[in-house]
Amino acid sequence: QHCFTKSSDGYLYCEGLKVEDVMETVERRPFYLYSKPQITRNYEAYEEALEGLNSIIGYAIKANNNLKILEHLRQLGSGAVLVSGNELRLALHAGFDPKRCIFNGNGKLLEELVLAAQEGVLVNVDSEFDLENIVGAAKIAGKKVNVLLRINPDVDPQVHPYVATGNKNSKFGIRNEKLQWFLDAVKAHPNELKLVGAHCHLGSTITKVDIFRDAAVLMVNYIDEIRAQGFEIDYLNIGGGLGIDYYHAGAVLPTPRDLINTVRELVLSRDLNLIIEPGRSLIANTCCLVNRVTGVKTNGTKNFVVIDGSMAELIRPSLYDAYQHIELVSPAPEDAEVSTFDVVGPVCESADFLGKERELLTPAKGSGLVVHDAGAYCMSMASTYNLKMRPPEYWVEDDGSIAKIRHAETFEDHLRFFKDL
Ligand code: LLP
């Protein structure tokens, strides 16, 4: 069951609400529209897949940091994966249990690590200098830090180079041949560090479970090596979750159950506590960016649908050449013809497109057009370029009603940065 469905007469619905009707009631367009029940269903798919294992689902907050969404995921039992001091503060504000939070990153600052040490979150060690800083933070906080070593297993994730992280030239993690240095360094700081596990993250948008399996095999070998030196470590953290079906072309992609089942025996055989850090697969397909068509034009040989949304609200197509599915929320006029369009925004540069070469029925001026799968890495990567202020967010509640979950950013918000200077 998926939250966005098209009726036989050509209207898009979100959990029983006609998107066109929602457009009439909200404060400003474009806006993000989520389904709360879909977030629950996505979380429960991981939870059910993990049944019978000791585990933590650490939601990667970078994918979407809406406070209402965080509180909902926390209530469902989620932990949180954090990559900055502010993400850590927000997770605490949303009530996440620090023991189910993991602080990750290749450039963690000393003051961020002090906060992590004080709060007792798990911390991933990324480099020699990172380890030094964690020791320093433990001393300042007067607390021992539970750490995992982020090992770079050198497995090719077969994804866009910008979202690949587990290969040997990546800026993330420690090279496996340096492992002994890190184990010795942990031993040298018994009052500051407790080694509790090993972490790897290969990359994002992975849609083949074999890749996770290959990495997990290497990781349990490292864990065997580490345990052989007397460390009692429990956690295997296999990093981010699955990719999703951005194309909407009927592909059958692996489910969380497929993913967990490929590593289940390995995890059980070593009596490990499995951490997984999904972002995209929990939140991406729960949301559309809802836009209005400003007009249609043709230049040279190209046709354009110009909408009010843009690369400022949703940058993935511009930045990664990412495909996100686009469709109209209502039937096009009866005489409309199918043409090939670039769907573009009003921002002053040619990188501003939401979709290229899309076959669409020529939409009427003012009609609604959605960009699908906009829940992950869209609002959290939005900017105010061209002073397009960040859009509001809404979700459909469990009872089918619509609720605002984030205010629109305003022009006055921008002026505030210059007040009293
Ligand atoms: N854990 C770590 C250490 C990560 O670096 C990431 C994502 C995740 C977990 C979550 O991965 P997921 O389950 O979402 O695949 N902005 C890009 C994606 C960047 C991903 C960065 N790291 C995009 O829009 O596609």
Short mmCIF file of N, CA, C and O in Angstrom, two decimals, residues 134-232:
data_model
loop_
_atom_site.label_atom_id
_atom_site.label_comp_id
_atom_site.label_asym_id
_atom_site.label_seq_id
_atom_site.Cartn_x
_atom_site.Cartn_y
_atom_site.Cartn_z
N ILE A 134 38.30 12.89 20.20
CA ILE A 134 37.34 12.18 21.06
C ILE A 134 37.95 11.98 22.45
O ILE A 134 37.28 12.16 23.47
N VAL A 135 39.25 11.64 22.49
CA VAL A 135 39.95 11.50 23.78
C VAL A 135 39.89 12.83 24.52
O VAL A 135 39.57 12.90 25.71
N GLY A 136 40.17 13.92 23.78
CA GLY A 136 40.14 15.26 24.38
C GLY A 136 38.75 15.58 24.93
O GLY A 136 38.61 16.10 26.04
N ALA A 137 37.73 15.25 24.16
CA ALA A 137 36.35 15.54 24.57
C ALA A 137 35.98 14.73 25.81
O ALA A 137 35.32 15.24 26.73
N ALA A 138 36.44 13.47 25.86
CA ALA A 138 36.15 12.61 27.02
C ALA A 138 36.75 13.22 28.29
O ALA A 138 36.12 13.23 29.35
N LYS A 139 37.97 13.76 28.15
CA LYS A 139 38.63 14.38 29.31
C LYS A 139 37.86 15.62 29.77
O LYS A 139 37.62 15.80 30.96
N ILE A 140 37.46 16.46 28.82
CA ILE A 140 36.73 17.69 29.16
C ILE A 140 35.39 17.34 29.82
O ILE A 140 35.00 17.93 30.83
N ALA A 141 34.70 16.35 29.25
CA ALA A 141 33.38 15.99 29.79
C ALA A 141 33.49 15.13 31.06
O ALA A 141 32.52 14.96 31.78
N GLY A 142 34.68 14.59 31.29
CA GLY A 142 34.84 13.68 32.43
C GLY A 142 34.04 12.40 32.25
O GLY A 142 33.56 11.81 33.21
N LYS A 143 33.89 11.97 31.01
CA LYS A 143 33.09 10.76 30.73
C LYS A 143 33.80 9.89 29.70
O LYS A 143 34.38 10.40 28.75
N LYS A 144 33.68 8.59 29.89
CA LYS A 144 34.20 7.65 28.92
C LYS A 144 33.26 7.60 27.72
O LYS A 144 32.03 7.59 27.90
N VAL A 145 33.83 7.56 26.52
CA VAL A 145 32.98 7.57 25.31
C VAL A 145 32.94 6.16 24.70
O VAL A 145 33.99 5.52 24.53
N ASN A 146 31.74 5.71 24.38
CA ASN A 146 31.59 4.43 23.66
C ASN A 146 31.81 4.68 22.18
O ASN A 146 31.07 5.46 21.57
N VAL A 147 32.83 4.03 21.60
CA VAL A 147 33.16 4.31 20.20
C VAL A 147 33.06 3.07 19.31
O VAL A 147 33.23 1.94 19.77
N LEU A 148 32.76 3.35 18.05
CA LEU A 148 32.84 2.33 16.99
C LEU A 148 33.90 2.80 16.01
O LEU A 148 34.06 4.01 15.81
N LEU A 149 34.65 1.88 15.42
CA LEU A 149 35.61 2.26 14.38
C LEU A 149 34.90 2.23 13.04
O LEU A 149 34.31 1.21 12.66
N ARG A 150 34.94 3.36 12.33
CA ARG A 150 34.36 3.38 10.98
C ARG A 150 35.41 2.87 10.01
O ARG A 150 36.36 3.58 9.66
N ILE A 151 35.23 1.64 9.58
CA ILE A 151 36.20 1.01 8.69
C ILE A 151 35.73 1.17 7.25
O ILE A 151 34.54 1.01 6.95
N ASN A 152 36.68 1.51 6.40
CA ASN A 152 36.37 1.67 4.99
C ASN A 152 36.67 0.34 4.30
O ASN A 152 37.83 0.00 4.05
N PRO A 153 35.64 -0.47 4.02
CA PRO A 153 35.91 -1.84 3.58
C PRO A 153 36.30 -1.97 2.12
O PRO A 153 36.63 -3.04 1.65
N ASP A 154 36.27 -0.86 1.38
CA ASP A 154 36.64 -0.85 -0.02
C ASP A 154 35.77 -1.80 -0.86
O ASP A 154 36.27 -2.70 -1.53
N VAL A 155 34.46 -1.56 -0.77
CA VAL A 155 33.50 -2.30 -1.60
C VAL A 155 32.84 -1.27 -2.52
O VAL A 155 32.46 -0.20 -2.06
N ASP A 156 32.73 -1.59 -3.81
CA ASP A 156 32.14 -0.63 -4.75
C ASP A 156 30.61 -0.68 -4.64
O ASP A 156 30.00 -1.69 -4.93
N PRO A 157 29.99 0.44 -4.23
CA PRO A 157 28.53 0.40 -4.05
C PRO A 157 27.75 0.53 -5.36
O PRO A 157 26.52 0.42 -5.35
N GLN A 158 28.43 0.81 -6.46
CA GLN A 158 27.77 0.94 -7.78
C GLN A 158 26.69 2.03 -7.77
O GLN A 158 25.55 1.78 -8.18
N VAL A 159 27.07 3.20 -7.29
CA VAL A 159 26.14 4.34 -7.27
C VAL A 159 26.84 5.59 -7.78
O VAL A 159 28.04 5.56 -8.07
N HIS A 160 26.11 6.70 -7.88
CA HIS A 160 26.69 7.97 -8.31
C HIS A 160 27.91 8.30 -7.43
O HIS A 160 27.84 8.15 -6.20
N PRO A 161 29.02 8.74 -8.04
CA PRO A 161 30.24 8.98 -7.24
C PRO A 161 30.03 9.95 -6.07
O PRO A 161 30.72 9.84 -5.05
N TYR A 162 29.09 10.87 -6.17
CA TYR A 162 28.88 11.83 -5.08
C TYR A 162 28.27 11.17 -3.84
O TYR A 162 28.32 11.76 -2.76
N VAL A 163 27.64 10.02 -4.01
CA VAL A 163 27.03 9.37 -2.84
C VAL A 163 27.69 8.02 -2.52
O VAL A 163 27.17 7.23 -1.76
N ALA A 164 28.89 7.77 -3.11
CA ALA A 164 29.66 6.58 -2.78
C ALA A 164 30.66 6.96 -1.69
O ALA A 164 31.32 8.00 -1.77
N THR A 165 30.75 6.13 -0.64
CA THR A 165 31.61 6.52 0.48
C THR A 165 32.52 5.40 0.98
O THR A 165 33.44 5.66 1.74
N GLY A 166 32.26 4.16 0.56
CA GLY A 166 33.01 3.04 1.15
C GLY A 166 34.11 2.51 0.24
O GLY A 166 34.52 1.37 0.36
N ASN A 167 34.60 3.35 -0.69
CA ASN A 167 35.71 2.92 -1.54
C ASN A 167 37.01 3.54 -1.05
O ASN A 167 36.99 4.48 -0.25
N LYS A 168 38.13 3.04 -1.56
CA LYS A 168 39.39 3.36 -0.86
C LYS A 168 39.83 4.81 -1.00
O LYS A 168 40.61 5.29 -0.20
N ASN A 169 39.33 5.54 -1.98
CA ASN A 169 39.72 6.95 -2.11
C ASN A 169 38.73 7.91 -1.46
O ASN A 169 38.79 9.11 -1.67
N SER A 170 37.84 7.37 -0.66
CA SER A 170 36.82 8.19 -0.03
C SER A 170 37.41 8.98 1.14
O SER A 170 38.38 8.55 1.77
N LYS A 171 36.82 10.13 1.44
CA LYS A 171 37.30 10.92 2.59
C LYS A 171 36.83 10.34 3.92
O LYS A 171 37.19 10.84 4.98
N PHE A 172 36.00 9.29 3.88
CA PHE A 172 35.40 8.78 5.10
C PHE A 172 36.11 7.53 5.63
O PHE A 172 36.54 6.68 4.84
N GLY A 173 36.18 7.42 6.93
CA GLY A 173 36.59 6.16 7.55
C GLY A 173 38.08 5.92 7.55
O GLY A 173 38.87 6.71 7.04
N ILE A 174 38.45 4.78 8.16
CA ILE A 174 39.86 4.44 8.28
C ILE A 174 40.17 3.29 7.33
O ILE A 174 39.34 2.41 7.11
N ARG A 175 41.36 3.31 6.77
CA ARG A 175 41.76 2.22 5.88
C ARG A 175 41.99 0.96 6.70
O ARG A 175 42.57 1.02 7.78
N ASN A 176 41.56 -0.17 6.16
CA ASN A 176 41.64 -1.40 6.95
C ASN A 176 43.07 -1.73 7.41
O ASN A 176 43.28 -2.25 8.48
N GLU A 177 44.10 -1.34 6.58
CA GLU A 177 45.48 -1.67 7.00
C GLU A 177 45.95 -0.84 8.20
O GLU A 177 46.98 -1.14 8.79
N LYS A 178 45.16 0.19 8.54
CA LYS A 178 45.53 1.01 9.71
C LYS A 178 44.82 0.55 10.99
O LYS A 178 44.95 1.17 12.04
N LEU A 179 44.04 -0.50 10.87
CA LEU A 179 43.21 -0.94 11.99
C LEU A 179 44.01 -1.10 13.28
O LEU A 179 43.58 -0.65 14.34
N GLN A 180 45.21 -1.74 13.17
CA GLN A 180 45.98 -2.01 14.39
C GLN A 180 46.34 -0.72 15.13
O GLN A 180 46.30 -0.66 16.36
N TRP A 181 46.68 0.31 14.35
CA TRP A 181 47.02 1.60 14.99
C TRP A 181 45.85 2.06 15.89
O TRP A 181 46.06 2.51 17.02
N PHE A 182 44.64 1.92 15.37
CA PHE A 182 43.47 2.39 16.12
C PHE A 182 43.21 1.52 17.35
O PHE A 182 42.85 2.02 18.41
N LEU A 183 43.42 0.21 17.19
CA LEU A 183 43.21 -0.67 18.34
C LEU A 183 44.21 -0.34 19.45
O LEU A 183 43.85 -0.27 20.63
N ASP A 184 45.47 -0.08 19.05
CA ASP A 184 46.49 0.28 20.05
C ASP A 184 46.13 1.61 20.71
O ASP A 184 46.30 1.78 21.92
N ALA A 185 45.64 2.54 19.90
CA ALA A 185 45.28 3.86 20.44
C ALA A 185 44.14 3.74 21.44
O ALA A 185 44.13 4.41 22.48
N VAL A 186 43.17 2.88 21.16
CA VAL A 186 42.06 2.69 22.11
C VAL A 186 42.60 2.08 23.41
O VAL A 186 42.28 2.53 24.51
N LYS A 187 43.49 1.09 23.25
CA LYS A 187 44.08 0.43 24.45
C LYS A 187 44.84 1.44 25.30
O LYS A 187 44.87 1.34 26.53
N ALA A 188 45.45 2.41 24.64
CA ALA A 188 46.25 3.40 25.37
C ALA A 188 45.38 4.40 26.14
O ALA A 188 45.90 5.20 26.90
N HIS A 189 44.08 4.40 25.90
CA HIS A 189 43.19 5.37 26.58
C HIS A 189 42.02 4.68 27.29
O HIS A 189 40.86 4.94 26.97
N PRO A 190 42.33 3.80 28.24
CA PRO A 190 41.26 3.02 28.88
C PRO A 190 40.27 3.88 29.67
O PRO A 190 39.15 3.46 29.91
N ASN A 191 40.71 5.09 30.08
CA ASN A 191 39.79 5.92 30.86
C ASN A 191 38.90 6.79 29.98
O ASN A 191 37.91 7.34 30.45
N GLU A 192 39.28 6.94 28.72
CA GLU A 192 38.53 7.84 27.84
C GLU A 192 37.67 7.09 26.82
O GLU A 192 36.62 7.59 26.41
N LEU A 193 38.16 5.92 26.37
CA LEU A 193 37.48 5.24 25.26
C LEU A 193 37.09 3.82 25.63
O LEU A 193 37.87 3.11 26.25
N LYS A 194 35.89 3.44 25.21
CA LYS A 194 35.52 2.02 25.26
C LYS A 194 35.10 1.63 23.85
O LYS A 194 34.16 2.22 23.29
N LEU A 195 35.82 0.66 23.29
CA LEU A 195 35.48 0.22 21.93
C LEU A 195 34.29 -0.72 22.01
O LEU A 195 34.35 -1.76 22.70
N VAL A 196 33.19 -0.37 21.32
CA VAL A 196 31.98 -1.20 21.41
C VAL A 196 31.55 -1.80 20.07
O VAL A 196 30.65 -2.62 20.01
N GLY A 197 32.18 -1.36 18.96
CA GLY A 197 31.73 -1.92 17.69
C GLY A 197 32.49 -1.41 16.49
O GLY A 197 33.45 -0.64 16.60
N ALA A 198 32.04 -1.88 15.33
CA ALA A 198 32.64 -1.47 14.06
C ALA A 198 31.53 -1.01 13.13
O ALA A 198 30.42 -1.56 13.14
N HIS A 199 31.85 0.00 12.33
CA HIS A 199 30.87 0.62 11.45
C HIS A 199 31.41 0.69 10.02
O HIS A 199 32.61 0.84 9.82
N CYS A 200 30.51 0.56 9.06
CA CYS A 200 30.89 0.90 7.69
C CYS A 200 29.66 1.50 7.00
O CYS A 200 28.53 1.25 7.41
N HIS A 201 29.90 2.32 6.02
CA HIS A 201 28.80 2.86 5.21
C HIS A 201 29.34 2.98 3.80
O HIS A 201 30.28 3.70 3.54
N LEU A 202 28.73 2.21 2.90
CA LEU A 202 29.29 2.11 1.55
C LEU A 202 28.87 3.24 0.65
O LEU A 202 29.59 3.65 -0.25
N GLY A 203 27.64 3.71 0.87
CA GLY A 203 27.11 4.74 -0.01
C GLY A 203 25.60 4.71 0.07
O GLY A 203 25.02 3.86 0.75
N SER A 204 24.99 5.66 -0.64
CA SER A 204 23.55 5.77 -0.58
C SER A 204 22.96 5.36 -1.93
O SER A 204 23.68 5.30 -2.92
N THR A 205 21.67 5.11 -1.96
CA THR A 205 20.90 4.66 -3.15
C THR A 205 21.26 3.24 -3.61
O THR A 205 21.02 2.87 -4.76
N ILE A 206 21.84 2.42 -2.72
CA ILE A 206 22.20 1.05 -3.11
C ILE A 206 20.92 0.20 -3.24
O ILE A 206 20.06 0.23 -2.36
N THR A 207 20.82 -0.51 -4.35
CA THR A 207 19.61 -1.31 -4.56
C THR A 207 19.93 -2.79 -4.75
O THR A 207 19.09 -3.56 -5.20
N LYS A 208 21.18 -3.21 -4.43
CA LYS A 208 21.51 -4.64 -4.50
C LYS A 208 21.95 -5.11 -3.13
O LYS A 208 22.94 -4.61 -2.58
N VAL A 209 21.21 -6.09 -2.58
CA VAL A 209 21.54 -6.51 -1.21
C VAL A 209 22.87 -7.24 -1.13
O VAL A 209 23.51 -7.27 -0.08
N ASP A 210 23.34 -7.81 -2.26
CA ASP A 210 24.64 -8.49 -2.25
C ASP A 210 25.76 -7.57 -1.80
O ASP A 210 26.75 -8.01 -1.21
N ILE A 211 25.61 -6.29 -2.14
CA ILE A 211 26.65 -5.32 -1.78
C ILE A 211 26.74 -5.18 -0.26
O ILE A 211 27.83 -5.15 0.32
N PHE A 212 25.56 -5.16 0.40
CA PHE A 212 25.55 -5.11 1.87
C PHE A 212 26.16 -6.39 2.44
O PHE A 212 26.90 -6.38 3.41
N ARG A 213 25.81 -7.50 1.81
CA ARG A 213 26.29 -8.81 2.28
C ARG A 213 27.84 -8.87 2.18
O ARG A 213 28.50 -9.26 3.13
N ASP A 214 28.38 -8.45 1.02
CA ASP A 214 29.85 -8.47 0.84
C ASP A 214 30.53 -7.65 1.93
O ASP A 214 31.54 -8.06 2.50
N ALA A 215 29.97 -6.48 2.20
CA ALA A 215 30.57 -5.62 3.22
C ALA A 215 30.45 -6.27 4.60
O ALA A 215 31.41 -6.25 5.38
N ALA A 216 29.29 -6.87 4.88
CA ALA A 216 29.09 -7.48 6.21
C ALA A 216 30.06 -8.63 6.43
O ALA A 216 30.58 -8.82 7.55
N VAL A 217 30.35 -9.40 5.37
CA VAL A 217 31.31 -10.51 5.50
C VAL A 217 32.68 -9.96 5.91
O VAL A 217 33.32 -10.45 6.85
N LEU A 218 33.11 -8.90 5.21
CA LEU A 218 34.40 -8.29 5.56
C LEU A 218 34.36 -7.75 6.99
O LEU A 218 35.31 -7.92 7.76
N MET A 219 33.24 -7.13 7.34
CA MET A 219 33.15 -6.50 8.67
C MET A 219 33.20 -7.53 9.80
O MET A 219 33.85 -7.29 10.81
N VAL A 220 32.53 -8.67 9.63
CA VAL A 220 32.59 -9.65 10.74
C VAL A 220 34.01 -10.23 10.85
O VAL A 220 34.45 -10.57 11.95
N ASN A 221 34.72 -10.28 9.74
CA ASN A 221 36.13 -10.71 9.83
C ASN A 221 36.94 -9.72 10.67
O ASN A 221 37.74 -10.12 11.52
N TYR A 222 36.71 -8.43 10.41
CA TYR A 222 37.40 -7.42 11.24
C TYR A 222 36.99 -7.57 12.71
O TYR A 222 37.82 -7.48 13.61
N ILE A 223 35.70 -7.82 12.92
CA ILE A 223 35.22 -7.95 14.30
C ILE A 223 35.88 -9.16 14.98
O ILE A 223 36.31 -9.07 16.14
N ASP A 224 36.04 -10.26 14.24
CA ASP A 224 36.76 -11.43 14.80
C ASP A 224 38.18 -11.04 15.20
O ASP A 224 38.66 -11.39 16.29
N GLU A 225 38.84 -10.30 14.31
CA GLU A 225 40.22 -9.86 14.58
C GLU A 225 40.28 -8.98 15.83
O GLU A 225 41.17 -9.13 16.66
N ILE A 226 39.31 -8.07 15.92
CA ILE A 226 39.29 -7.13 17.04
C ILE A 226 39.01 -7.88 18.35
O ILE A 226 39.68 -7.66 19.36
N ARG A 227 38.07 -8.82 18.30
CA ARG A 227 37.74 -9.59 19.51
C ARG A 227 38.92 -10.45 19.94
O ARG A 227 39.15 -10.65 21.14
N ALA A 228 39.68 -10.94 18.94
CA ALA A 228 40.83 -11.81 19.27
C ALA A 228 41.87 -11.05 20.10
O ALA A 228 42.70 -11.65 20.77
N GLN A 229 41.80 -9.72 20.05
CA GLN A 229 42.74 -8.93 20.86
C GLN A 229 42.14 -8.54 22.21
O GLN A 229 42.64 -7.64 22.88
N GLY A 230 41.06 -9.20 22.57
CA GLY A 230 40.51 -8.99 23.91
C GLY A 230 39.45 -7.91 24.03
O GLY A 230 38.97 -7.64 25.13
N PHE A 231 39.08 -7.28 22.93
CA PHE A 231 38.01 -6.27 23.01
C PHE A 231 36.65 -6.97 23.00
O PHE A 231 36.41 -7.83 22.15
N GLU A 232 35.79 -6.56 23.93
CA GLU A 232 34.44 -7.16 23.95
C GLU A 232 33.50 -6.25 23.18
O GLU A 232 32.85 -5.38 23.76
#
